[in-house]
Amino acid sequence: MERNSHESTREKRLEGILEEETTTITQLNHLTSERIQQEKNSEWLSGDFEFPKFGFTINTRLHLGRPTLPYEKKSTRSQQRDAAKLSSENQQQTGLIMKAAGIVARATEQSDLAAVLKEVSKSPTRPSKIRTTLINSEKFSIPLNNEEALTFLLNNNFSKQQYILLMKTLKKQN
């Protein structure tokens, strides 16, 4: 029995020594491969290195899904929603929004729009006066004088009956 225990102890010692030798060999292999890599790459590792500058843009989209459309390409409902959101963000200050629209119109060389916005903003009663003028101008047509009316009828080959019918219809509408 003593011999078996002595042999097992000896085997255990040998296994421990073998294990130590294996780890030492593994460590040496690792150190050797590291040293070989350093020697191979020592030239560029010891020198200066500049990172190349790439001309790319960083994608700054914060959300996934459908991309947002510009205002002009949106549907009428989406335009109304965006306008309501902008209005509520600025506490429904129409003067501020009108002024901003005028500045943008001038910046984008839309001088007619800028002039109209400036005219509308002159006084608080100005928009209602402009509106009534526009509505009234659409209701009343500019009549033709006698020569213009006769020229129109002759150029379009109207008969006397067609002329009378046309005049009756126009009188009913106005």
Short mmCIF file of C-alpha atoms in Angstrom, two decimals:
data_model
loop_
_atom_site.label_atom_id
_atom_site.label_comp_id
_atom_site.label_asym_id
_atom_site.label_seq_id
_atom_site.Cartn_x
_atom_site.Cartn_y
_atom_site.Cartn_z
CA MET A 1 0.00 0.00 0.00
CA GLU A 2 2.78 2.28 0.83
CA ARG A 3 4.17 1.77 -2.60
CA ASN A 4 0.86 2.77 -4.25
CA SER A 5 0.63 5.95 -2.24
CA HIS A 6 4.27 6.70 -2.97
CA GLU A 7 3.69 6.15 -6.70
CA SER A 8 0.53 8.25 -6.76
CA THR A 9 2.35 11.07 -4.97
CA ARG A 10 5.17 10.81 -7.44
CA GLU A 11 2.71 10.83 -10.34
CA LYS A 12 1.01 13.89 -8.93
CA ARG A 13 4.35 15.67 -8.62
CA LEU A 14 5.24 14.73 -12.18
CA GLU A 15 1.88 15.97 -13.42
CA GLY A 16 2.40 19.27 -11.58
CA ILE A 17 5.89 19.65 -13.05
CA LEU A 18 4.57 18.80 -16.50
CA GLU A 19 1.78 21.33 -16.10
CA GLU A 20 4.25 24.02 -15.03
CA GLU A 21 6.48 23.18 -17.98
CA THR A 22 3.50 23.43 -20.37
CA THR A 23 2.46 26.84 -19.05
CA THR A 24 6.08 28.03 -19.18
CA ILE A 25 6.39 26.85 -22.78
CA THR A 26 3.09 28.55 -23.67
CA GLN A 27 4.27 31.77 -22.05
CA LEU A 28 7.58 31.57 -23.89
CA ASN A 29 5.79 30.98 -27.19
CA HIS A 30 3.56 33.97 -26.51
CA LEU A 31 6.52 36.20 -25.62
CA THR A 32 8.43 34.97 -28.65
CA SER A 33 5.53 35.69 -31.02
CA GLU A 34 5.12 39.15 -29.43
CA ARG A 35 8.81 39.86 -29.91
CA ILE A 36 8.65 38.69 -33.54
CA GLN A 37 5.64 40.97 -34.18
CA GLN A 38 7.46 43.93 -32.63
CA GLU A 39 10.54 43.28 -34.74
CA LYS A 40 8.46 43.00 -37.91
CA ASN A 41 6.52 46.19 -37.18
CA SER A 42 9.20 48.18 -35.34
CA GLU A 43 9.77 50.51 -38.28
CA TRP A 44 6.26 51.90 -38.53
CA LEU A 45 5.57 51.56 -34.76
CA SER A 46 8.48 53.85 -33.93
CA GLY A 47 7.62 56.44 -36.62
CA ASP A 48 4.89 59.07 -36.80
CA PHE A 49 1.52 58.03 -38.10
CA GLU A 50 -1.15 60.30 -39.55
CA PHE A 51 -4.73 59.23 -39.84
CA PRO A 52 -6.16 59.93 -43.30
CA LYS A 53 -8.97 62.44 -43.54
CA PHE A 54 -12.02 61.00 -45.21
CA GLY A 55 -14.65 63.20 -46.82
CA PHE A 56 -17.79 61.68 -45.44
CA THR A 57 -20.70 63.00 -43.48
CA ILE A 58 -21.92 61.54 -40.26
CA ASN A 59 -25.49 60.37 -40.43
CA THR A 60 -27.24 62.50 -37.83
CA ARG A 61 -30.68 60.96 -38.09
CA LEU A 62 -31.98 60.52 -34.60
CA HIS A 63 -34.78 58.14 -35.46
CA LEU A 64 -35.46 55.24 -37.72
CA GLY A 65 -38.31 54.99 -40.16
CA ARG A 66 -39.48 57.17 -43.00
CA PRO A 67 -37.39 60.25 -43.77
CA THR A 68 -38.97 63.62 -43.17
CA LEU A 69 -40.11 65.49 -46.26
CA PRO A 70 -39.58 69.19 -46.95
CA TYR A 71 -42.63 71.33 -46.19
CA GLU A 72 -43.53 71.92 -49.86
CA LYS A 73 -43.67 68.18 -50.61
CA LYS A 74 -45.92 67.29 -47.67
CA SER A 75 -49.66 66.78 -47.95
CA THR A 76 -52.03 69.60 -47.06
CA ARG A 77 -52.89 67.95 -43.74
CA SER A 78 -49.21 67.53 -42.81
CA GLN A 79 -48.55 71.16 -43.74
CA GLN A 80 -51.42 72.25 -41.49
CA ARG A 81 -50.08 70.09 -38.66
CA ASP A 82 -46.57 71.55 -39.00
CA ALA A 83 -47.92 75.10 -39.13
CA ALA A 84 -50.03 74.49 -36.00
CA LYS A 85 -47.01 73.05 -34.20
CA LEU A 86 -44.86 76.06 -35.15
CA SER A 87 -47.62 78.41 -34.06
CA SER A 88 -48.03 76.73 -30.67
CA GLU A 89 -44.26 76.69 -30.12
CA ASN A 90 -44.29 80.49 -30.55
CA GLN A 91 -47.34 81.06 -28.33
CA GLN A 92 -49.59 81.97 -31.30
CA GLN A 93 -47.70 85.25 -31.92
CA THR A 94 -48.86 86.13 -35.43
CA GLY A 95 -46.67 89.23 -35.58
CA LEU A 96 -43.54 87.19 -34.92
CA ILE A 97 -44.48 84.55 -37.50
CA MET A 98 -45.36 87.21 -40.11
CA LYS A 99 -42.05 89.00 -39.53
CA ALA A 100 -40.13 85.72 -39.83
CA ALA A 101 -42.00 84.89 -43.06
CA GLY A 102 -41.11 88.32 -44.47
CA ILE A 103 -37.44 87.85 -43.63
CA VAL A 104 -37.40 84.42 -45.26
CA ALA A 105 -39.22 85.79 -48.34
CA ARG A 106 -36.58 88.51 -48.76
CA ALA A 107 -33.75 86.03 -48.18
CA THR A 108 -35.11 83.71 -50.88
CA GLU A 109 -35.65 86.65 -53.27
CA GLN A 110 -39.45 86.45 -53.21
CA SER A 111 -39.89 90.22 -53.23
CA ASP A 112 -43.61 90.15 -54.13
CA LEU A 113 -44.42 87.96 -51.14
CA ALA A 114 -42.25 90.13 -48.88
CA ALA A 115 -44.06 93.27 -50.08
CA VAL A 116 -47.50 91.73 -49.48
CA LEU A 117 -46.51 90.59 -45.98
CA LYS A 118 -45.16 94.05 -45.20
CA GLU A 119 -48.36 95.69 -46.45
CA VAL A 120 -50.55 93.33 -44.42
CA SER A 121 -48.49 93.96 -41.28
CA LYS A 122 -48.83 97.77 -41.38
CA SER A 123 -51.83 97.92 -39.05
CA PRO A 124 -54.17 95.51 -37.27
CA THR A 125 -57.12 96.51 -39.50
CA ARG A 126 -55.16 96.27 -42.76
CA PRO A 127 -55.73 92.52 -43.37
CA SER A 128 -59.53 92.84 -43.16
CA LYS A 129 -59.51 95.83 -45.56
CA ILE A 130 -57.39 93.93 -48.06
CA ARG A 131 -59.65 90.91 -47.77
CA THR A 132 -62.85 92.87 -48.43
CA THR A 133 -61.20 94.54 -51.43
CA LEU A 134 -60.20 91.17 -52.86
CA ILE A 135 -63.64 89.64 -52.30
CA ASN A 136 -65.45 92.62 -53.86
CA SER A 137 -63.13 92.77 -56.87
CA GLU A 138 -63.92 89.13 -57.69
CA LYS A 139 -67.69 89.74 -57.67
CA PHE A 140 -67.74 92.63 -60.12
CA SER A 141 -66.49 92.09 -63.61
CA ILE A 142 -65.24 94.94 -65.73
CA PRO A 143 -67.81 95.59 -68.45
CA LEU A 144 -66.80 95.87 -72.09
CA ASN A 145 -67.57 99.05 -73.98
CA ASN A 146 -69.80 98.84 -77.06
CA GLU A 147 -66.98 98.46 -79.57
CA GLU A 148 -65.23 95.73 -77.55
CA ALA A 149 -68.49 93.80 -77.14
CA LEU A 150 -69.28 94.01 -80.86
CA THR A 151 -65.73 92.93 -81.77
CA PHE A 152 -65.99 89.94 -79.41
CA LEU A 153 -69.32 88.86 -80.92
CA LEU A 154 -68.15 89.17 -84.51
CA ASN A 155 -64.83 87.41 -83.90
CA ASN A 156 -66.62 84.45 -82.29
CA ASN A 157 -69.43 84.29 -84.89
CA PHE A 158 -72.28 84.86 -82.42
CA SER A 159 -75.78 85.14 -83.85
CA LYS A 160 -78.25 87.75 -82.57
CA GLN A 161 -80.11 85.03 -80.65
CA GLN A 162 -76.89 83.83 -78.97
CA TYR A 163 -76.06 87.42 -78.04
CA ILE A 164 -79.48 87.96 -76.42
CA LEU A 165 -79.22 84.65 -74.52
CA LEU A 166 -75.72 85.53 -73.30
CA MET A 167 -76.85 88.96 -72.08
CA LYS A 168 -79.84 87.51 -70.19
CA THR A 169 -77.61 84.93 -68.49
CA LEU A 170 -75.05 87.55 -67.46
CA LYS A 171 -77.74 89.85 -66.06
CA LYS A 172 -79.14 87.00 -63.92
CA GLN A 173 -75.72 86.20 -62.46
CA ASN A 174 -74.80 89.80 -61.68
#
